[in-house]
Steps between C-alpha positions, in 0.01 A plus 500: 500500500517485888866615458366808294239572749747483777736733350209756423392487868867561615511794256168649611646478874809681400312768328267551804789497732687770291189710489469478873864586548431802284203578688662480825796717362251770371290496812814579708662748257779218435708284693661737736844377522409187684759259587463146568527417858635161664253435788643437842348198655563258769631574867726779570896451485606279799246237494740242460701595810144508680421148403849389611471647843482222771556732800144459645525129468182496247453528142430881416188559267600504149435858380390357150248242587390531880174643521464837702272340734773228592757778512274674735452196727909469478575818628239466784674189620833699559592724778570883436885438531472225225296729271744773544804292428333391177456846390837582569657220300244482209360868479403455129331177559323593812397857373342341186348179661130548498341361801775614725432747770450868362718678745778226467485572109547864577800442705634238235446745216682786690802272518478394122471870401794604711704225324400590163565856567849413611550286217402779259717767675803254457418486136485876467869505605635179318792602298420221242152662421425762235366829601159381379526197723585762803205717394256196511630367809483846688142536371419136655661595799262807534204293431574271797597791724150634420344184614680483819350823612365463852141406499456325166400134519632309231314155456713382198817571333677327232794682321505283189416622166365863525403432874177423665365633827176507700442753768216523777323815577335455831504222779446185313499294816187675634334615221118463445510607153782429217573563155771384248615724216615323194672737259542477107771564259841681578484431871809376675736573801588832323164606442322355792459833655641754273377867550400549139167389419462389848159353509601266192710325755443233738622709804302814386188304450526317823585806702204685334255234566605463867457873561162481340393199735622694804307792402178301426524252775755621778364247755578210251843362497623442163797395290583519145788316327686637202597182304766530206568126554512382123693608198299760322504602122727782402345757257201392282694238312404129414518408875228744589276347245560135594438309824850357537610730783144464661531141507828499655362770757171325607632211698703764696160707577339183593760429748507844659105481544511138612776611756279794637240248586764282668582764731158606589464821300149557386412436141618796291357715235746444197527821297652413150628764281561469124709192426485415853118399433634251242687345796217505723283350247726216480555463872136522634388176398790326660410632827290319783150649540501773759868601433395842379196716583486706185685536162520847342644524141567855377666639194496122368578389150287178580605218746487201266161392635172538289294576822481527861371145499840378371684608796341251719498722809262590784635857512305789363665625196534860390617692182601875437621690200498882471403637168863669433684159574685391171444145595154543336684513160628138558300231298308283742612182311710199575640285220804301435645628839439887418255698704335437823144454424147643589513847657420449872284823473277358250165418658525160336798424697294521820705700742368780685571842345692740727468875427828662413384830341758731690802267427739624224686288271636142544661554830263744692244250647630546865580873480379688806158651430385253231161331522692167401740518828185555718320194328805271549522619850139399550542183350789405723293618813214272396264800451353394181217727513735808491645370153380691197 
């Protein structure tokens, strides 16, 4: 009889799981050509050479295991010449090393992006390549060239997979108020700052927010980080309905935020869009208290937490969703690995509701002129009484 009961329970779970999958598909209009992605994890290429480097007569901090605070202390012990030499020899490692000086990371990433551009240009004319290989290489080289535009401040760059990048808008070294944008699906090096659907991209969202901050508080020094530092889902396929990629991305977000603390940046407001809110929901409980000031989730399918209390954070938690956002059709359930749980805008979740009446669609929350953009800026500035 126990074997029979076990079989019945398994059958019920299978049926419920199938029903949930069908509901998710129906709620999103069907799997939208989603393809399974391989998550990029671990340090950027070049870590082995970095670990083997004995040029300074000391062991260099392991990029995979050394805490950002210890990385910061290590770089503080070096001369300017020593720091510069490490950035020259190991640009990908230094450029992605949370806890390293911010301006040194900009320098290192400029070198890393230049090297990647040159590599792609060589591939674009390689006789052994196909016309499609050449086209892709030229596109990749063009993306690198765009990142090298004078004035851009690239905080992280990793060419593996679909490419990852983080960019700072403003002066992070002197900022009094900071924010981090965590994007959702379909974001990578190619779409990081695309011109179509601009305010659905990390660069577009960060630029719009920084402009609003400057308008609302011209005397306050601010910086906004557009962070595309994890492998995002492509389309509305199974990756978007599960937490697999978010689980791989959460430690990377934790390291970024811990690194900001290590270099003396003020605790940021972290703004998490769509699937990015799933990443944030998994990352926030891993942070030290005080590592972030505010958590804002918008256009969220759920964050794999039942309530604000499950985040174990002292940060204020805010949630927004506009009435025209299709994400509202997603079933807010989590079962057998599918779905992301409670709607953060549900009063039972416990987040502070933020008005987004003028936002349109799933990617319009930080478009100029919207109440959601003004509200988000007020949160970043700590003007909580101005938030509708």
